[in-house]
JSON list of C-alpha atoms in Angstrom, two decimals:
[
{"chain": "A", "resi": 1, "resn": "UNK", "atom": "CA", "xyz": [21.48, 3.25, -13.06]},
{"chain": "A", "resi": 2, "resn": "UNK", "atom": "CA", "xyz": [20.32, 0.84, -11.14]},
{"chain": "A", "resi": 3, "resn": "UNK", "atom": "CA", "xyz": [16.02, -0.83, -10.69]},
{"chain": "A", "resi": 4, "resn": "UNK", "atom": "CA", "xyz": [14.93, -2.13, -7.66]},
{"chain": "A", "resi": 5, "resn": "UNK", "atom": "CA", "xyz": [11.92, -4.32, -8.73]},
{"chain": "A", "resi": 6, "resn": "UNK", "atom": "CA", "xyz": [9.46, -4.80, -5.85]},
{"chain": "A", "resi": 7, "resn": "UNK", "atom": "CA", "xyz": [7.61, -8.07, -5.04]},
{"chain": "A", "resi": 8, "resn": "UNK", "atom": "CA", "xyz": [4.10, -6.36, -5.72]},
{"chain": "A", "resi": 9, "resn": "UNK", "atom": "CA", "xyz": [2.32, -9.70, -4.48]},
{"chain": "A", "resi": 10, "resn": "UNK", "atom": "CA", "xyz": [3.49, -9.13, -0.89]},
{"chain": "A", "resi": 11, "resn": "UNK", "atom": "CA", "xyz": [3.24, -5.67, -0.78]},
{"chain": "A", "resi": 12, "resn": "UNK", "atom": "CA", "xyz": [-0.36, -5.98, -2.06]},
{"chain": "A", "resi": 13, "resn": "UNK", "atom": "CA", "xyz": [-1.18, -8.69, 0.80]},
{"chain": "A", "resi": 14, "resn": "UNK", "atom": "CA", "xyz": [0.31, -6.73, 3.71]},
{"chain": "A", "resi": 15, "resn": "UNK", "atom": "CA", "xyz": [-2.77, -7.03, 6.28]},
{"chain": "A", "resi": 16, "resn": "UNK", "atom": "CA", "xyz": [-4.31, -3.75, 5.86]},
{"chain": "A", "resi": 17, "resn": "UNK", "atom": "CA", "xyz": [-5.46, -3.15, 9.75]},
{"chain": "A", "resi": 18, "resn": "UNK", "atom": "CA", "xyz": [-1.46, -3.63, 10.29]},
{"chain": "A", "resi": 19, "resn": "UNK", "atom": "CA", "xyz": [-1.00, -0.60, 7.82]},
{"chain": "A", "resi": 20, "resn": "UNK", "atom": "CA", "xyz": [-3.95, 1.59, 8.78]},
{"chain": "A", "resi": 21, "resn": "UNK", "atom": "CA", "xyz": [-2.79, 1.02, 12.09]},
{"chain": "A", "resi": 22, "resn": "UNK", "atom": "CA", "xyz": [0.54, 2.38, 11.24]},
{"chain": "A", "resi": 23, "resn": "UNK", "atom": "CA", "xyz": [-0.47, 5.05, 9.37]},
{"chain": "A", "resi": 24, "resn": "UNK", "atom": "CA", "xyz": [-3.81, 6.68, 10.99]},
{"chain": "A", "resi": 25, "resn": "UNK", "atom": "CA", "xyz": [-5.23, 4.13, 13.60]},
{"chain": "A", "resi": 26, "resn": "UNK", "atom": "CA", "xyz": [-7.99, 2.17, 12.98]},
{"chain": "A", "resi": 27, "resn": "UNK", "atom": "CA", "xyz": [-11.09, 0.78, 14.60]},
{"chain": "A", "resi": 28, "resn": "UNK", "atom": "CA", "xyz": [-13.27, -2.33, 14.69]},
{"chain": "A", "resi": 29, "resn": "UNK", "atom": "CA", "xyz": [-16.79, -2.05, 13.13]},
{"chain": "A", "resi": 30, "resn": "UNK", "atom": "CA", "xyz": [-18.26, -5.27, 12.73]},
{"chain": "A", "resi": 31, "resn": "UNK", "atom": "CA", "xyz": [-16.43, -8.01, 10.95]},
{"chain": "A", "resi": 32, "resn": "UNK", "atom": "CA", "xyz": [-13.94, -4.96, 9.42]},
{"chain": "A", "resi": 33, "resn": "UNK", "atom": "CA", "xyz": [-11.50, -2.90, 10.63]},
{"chain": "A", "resi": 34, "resn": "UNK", "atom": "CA", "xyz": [-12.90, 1.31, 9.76]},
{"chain": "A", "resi": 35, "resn": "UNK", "atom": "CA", "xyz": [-9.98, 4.34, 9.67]},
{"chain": "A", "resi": 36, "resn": "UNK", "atom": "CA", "xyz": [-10.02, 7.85, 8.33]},
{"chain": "A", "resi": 37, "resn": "UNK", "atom": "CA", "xyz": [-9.90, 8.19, 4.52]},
{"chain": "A", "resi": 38, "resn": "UNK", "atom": "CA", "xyz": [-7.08, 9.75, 3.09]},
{"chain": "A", "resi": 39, "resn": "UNK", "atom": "CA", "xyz": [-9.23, 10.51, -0.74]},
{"chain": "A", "resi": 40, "resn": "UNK", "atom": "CA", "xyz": [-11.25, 12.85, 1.11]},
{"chain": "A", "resi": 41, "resn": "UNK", "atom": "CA", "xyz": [-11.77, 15.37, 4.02]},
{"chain": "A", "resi": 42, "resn": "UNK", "atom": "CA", "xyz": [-12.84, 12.63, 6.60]},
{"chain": "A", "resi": 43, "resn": "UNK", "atom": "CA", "xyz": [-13.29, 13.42, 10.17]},
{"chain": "A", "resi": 44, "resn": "UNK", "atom": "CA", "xyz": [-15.36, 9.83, 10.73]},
{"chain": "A", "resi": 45, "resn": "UNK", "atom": "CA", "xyz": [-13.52, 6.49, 9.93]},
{"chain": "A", "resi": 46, "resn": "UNK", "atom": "CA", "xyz": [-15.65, 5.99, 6.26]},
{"chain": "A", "resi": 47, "resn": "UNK", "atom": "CA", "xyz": [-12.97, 3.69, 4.87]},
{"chain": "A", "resi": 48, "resn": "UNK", "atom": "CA", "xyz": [-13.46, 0.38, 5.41]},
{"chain": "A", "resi": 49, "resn": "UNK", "atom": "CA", "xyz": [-10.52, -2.40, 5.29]},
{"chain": "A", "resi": 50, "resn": "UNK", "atom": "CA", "xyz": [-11.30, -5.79, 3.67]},
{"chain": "A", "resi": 51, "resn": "UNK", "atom": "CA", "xyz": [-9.12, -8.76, 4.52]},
{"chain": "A", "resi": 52, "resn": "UNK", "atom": "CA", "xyz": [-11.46, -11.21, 5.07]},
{"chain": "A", "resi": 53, "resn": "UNK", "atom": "CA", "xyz": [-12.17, -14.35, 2.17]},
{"chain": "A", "resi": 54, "resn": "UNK", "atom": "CA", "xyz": [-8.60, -13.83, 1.05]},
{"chain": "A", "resi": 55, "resn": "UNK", "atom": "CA", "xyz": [-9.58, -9.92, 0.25]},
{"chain": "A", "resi": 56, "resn": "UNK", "atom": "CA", "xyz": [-7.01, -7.94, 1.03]},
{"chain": "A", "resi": 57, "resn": "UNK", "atom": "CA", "xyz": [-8.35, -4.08, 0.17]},
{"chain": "A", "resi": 58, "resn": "UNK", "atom": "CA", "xyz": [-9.67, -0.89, 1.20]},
{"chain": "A", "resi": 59, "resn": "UNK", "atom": "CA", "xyz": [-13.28, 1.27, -0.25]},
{"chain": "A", "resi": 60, "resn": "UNK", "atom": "CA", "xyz": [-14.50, 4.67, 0.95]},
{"chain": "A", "resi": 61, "resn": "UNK", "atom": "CA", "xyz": [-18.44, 4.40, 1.44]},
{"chain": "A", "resi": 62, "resn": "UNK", "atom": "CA", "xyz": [-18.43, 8.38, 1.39]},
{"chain": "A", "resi": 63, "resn": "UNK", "atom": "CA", "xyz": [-16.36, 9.32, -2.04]},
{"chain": "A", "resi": 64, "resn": "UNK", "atom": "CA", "xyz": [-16.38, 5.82, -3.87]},
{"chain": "A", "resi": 65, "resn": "UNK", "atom": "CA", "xyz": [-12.30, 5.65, -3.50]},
{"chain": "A", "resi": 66, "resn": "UNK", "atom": "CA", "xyz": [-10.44, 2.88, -2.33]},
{"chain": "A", "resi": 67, "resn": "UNK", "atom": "CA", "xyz": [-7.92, 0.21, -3.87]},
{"chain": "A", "resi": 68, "resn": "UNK", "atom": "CA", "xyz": [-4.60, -1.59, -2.69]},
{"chain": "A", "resi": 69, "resn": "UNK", "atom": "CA", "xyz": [-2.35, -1.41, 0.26]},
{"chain": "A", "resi": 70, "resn": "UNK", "atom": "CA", "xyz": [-0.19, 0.68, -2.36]},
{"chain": "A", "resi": 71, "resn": "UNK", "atom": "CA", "xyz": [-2.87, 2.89, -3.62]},
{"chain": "A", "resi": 72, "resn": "UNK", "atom": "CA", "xyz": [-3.52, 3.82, 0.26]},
{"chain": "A", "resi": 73, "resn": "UNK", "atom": "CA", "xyz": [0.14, 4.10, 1.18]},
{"chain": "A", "resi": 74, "resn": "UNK", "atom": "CA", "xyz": [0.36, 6.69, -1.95]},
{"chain": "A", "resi": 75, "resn": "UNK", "atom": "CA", "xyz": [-2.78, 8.68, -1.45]},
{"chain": "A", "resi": 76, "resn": "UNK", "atom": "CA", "xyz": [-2.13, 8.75, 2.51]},
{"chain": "A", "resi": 77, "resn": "UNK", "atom": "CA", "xyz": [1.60, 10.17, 2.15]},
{"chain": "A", "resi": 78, "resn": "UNK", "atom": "CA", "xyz": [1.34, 11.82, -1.03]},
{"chain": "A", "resi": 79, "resn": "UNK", "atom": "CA", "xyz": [3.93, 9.24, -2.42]},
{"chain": "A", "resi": 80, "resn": "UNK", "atom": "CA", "xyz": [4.90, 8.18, -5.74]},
{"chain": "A", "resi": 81, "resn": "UNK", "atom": "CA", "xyz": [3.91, 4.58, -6.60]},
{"chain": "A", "resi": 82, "resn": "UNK", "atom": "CA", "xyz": [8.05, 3.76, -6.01]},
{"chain": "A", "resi": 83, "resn": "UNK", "atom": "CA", "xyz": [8.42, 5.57, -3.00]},
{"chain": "A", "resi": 84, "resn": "UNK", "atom": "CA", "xyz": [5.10, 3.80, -1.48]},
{"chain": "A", "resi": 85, "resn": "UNK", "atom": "CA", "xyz": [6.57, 0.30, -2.62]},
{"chain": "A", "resi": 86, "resn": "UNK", "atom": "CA", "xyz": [9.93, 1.49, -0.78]},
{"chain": "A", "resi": 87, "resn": "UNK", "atom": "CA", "xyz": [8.24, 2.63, 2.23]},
{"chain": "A", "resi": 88, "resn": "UNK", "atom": "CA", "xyz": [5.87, -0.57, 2.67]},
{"chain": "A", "resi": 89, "resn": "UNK", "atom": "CA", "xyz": [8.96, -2.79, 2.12]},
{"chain": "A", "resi": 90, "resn": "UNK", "atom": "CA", "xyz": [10.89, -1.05, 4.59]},
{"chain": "A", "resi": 91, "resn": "UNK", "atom": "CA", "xyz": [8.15, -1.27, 6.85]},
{"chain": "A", "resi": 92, "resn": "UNK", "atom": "CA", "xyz": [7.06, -5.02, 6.64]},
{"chain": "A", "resi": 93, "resn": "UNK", "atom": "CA", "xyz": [10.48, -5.94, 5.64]},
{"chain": "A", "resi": 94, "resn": "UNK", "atom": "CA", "xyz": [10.08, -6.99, 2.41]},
{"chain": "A", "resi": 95, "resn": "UNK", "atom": "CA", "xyz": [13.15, -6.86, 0.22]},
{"chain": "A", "resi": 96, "resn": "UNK", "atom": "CA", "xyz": [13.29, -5.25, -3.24]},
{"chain": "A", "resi": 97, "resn": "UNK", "atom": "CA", "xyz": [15.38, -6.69, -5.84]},
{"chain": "A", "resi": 98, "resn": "UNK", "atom": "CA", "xyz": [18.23, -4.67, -7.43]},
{"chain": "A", "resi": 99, "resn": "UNK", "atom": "CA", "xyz": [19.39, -4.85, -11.07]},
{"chain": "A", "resi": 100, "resn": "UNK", "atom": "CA", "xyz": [22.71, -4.55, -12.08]},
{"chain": "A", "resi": 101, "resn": "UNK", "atom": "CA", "xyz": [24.35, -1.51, -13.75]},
{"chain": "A", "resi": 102, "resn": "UNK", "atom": "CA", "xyz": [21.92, -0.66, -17.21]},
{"chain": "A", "resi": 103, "resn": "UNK", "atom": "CA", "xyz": [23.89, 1.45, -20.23]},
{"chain": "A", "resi": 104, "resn": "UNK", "atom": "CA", "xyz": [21.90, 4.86, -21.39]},
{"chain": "A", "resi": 105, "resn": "UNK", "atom": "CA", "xyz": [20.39, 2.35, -24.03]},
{"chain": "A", "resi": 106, "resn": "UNK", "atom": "CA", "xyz": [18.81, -0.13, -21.05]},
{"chain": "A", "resi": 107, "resn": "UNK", "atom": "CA", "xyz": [20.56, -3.19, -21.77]},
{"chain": "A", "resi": 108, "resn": "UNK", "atom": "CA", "xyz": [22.48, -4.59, -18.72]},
{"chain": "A", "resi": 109, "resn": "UNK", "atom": "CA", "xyz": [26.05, -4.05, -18.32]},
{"chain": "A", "resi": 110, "resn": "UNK", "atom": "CA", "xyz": [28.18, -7.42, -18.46]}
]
């Protein structure tokens, strides 16, 4: 079987008003971009989107959630944490490594 090992580092720095946008639409409110969170029932924009100061996150001022473009990817379409890194490299065009072949005992195959 083969791994695809994602570069976490880029995923993680995706701008996330690019994703929100994406994903659920966003809006300005002050020096932060606000959208819908996807922790909670949330019919007003409560999360807010940090990627200011080389911050590069998300936090819910209504349930206390937030985290990582990957956390938000996973909670907003009920994704694994593989599939999210799949779908935000497909999206952004970030490539995943791939391992050679692996035997049942998870050494590499020659």
């Amino acid at each position: 079987m083969n791994r695809r090992h994602f570069d976490l580092e880029r995923l993680k720095a995706i701008p996330f008003s690019q994703l929100a946008e994406r994903l659920s639409g966003i809006r300005k409110s002050g020096r932060h971009y606000v959208t819908t969170c996807p922790w909670h029932q949330d019919e007003h924009p409560s999360l807010t989107l940090y990627e200011t100061d080389g911050e590069n996150h998300c936090h819910c001022f209504s349930c206390g959630s937030g985290g990582s473009t990957i956390d938000y990817v996973m909670q907003r379409q009920g994704l694994s944490f593989t599939d999210a890194c799949e779908l935000l490299s497909g999206m952004f065009g970030i490539p995943a490594q791939e391992d050679g072949p692996r035997t049942a005992a998870g050494r590499r195959r020659p």
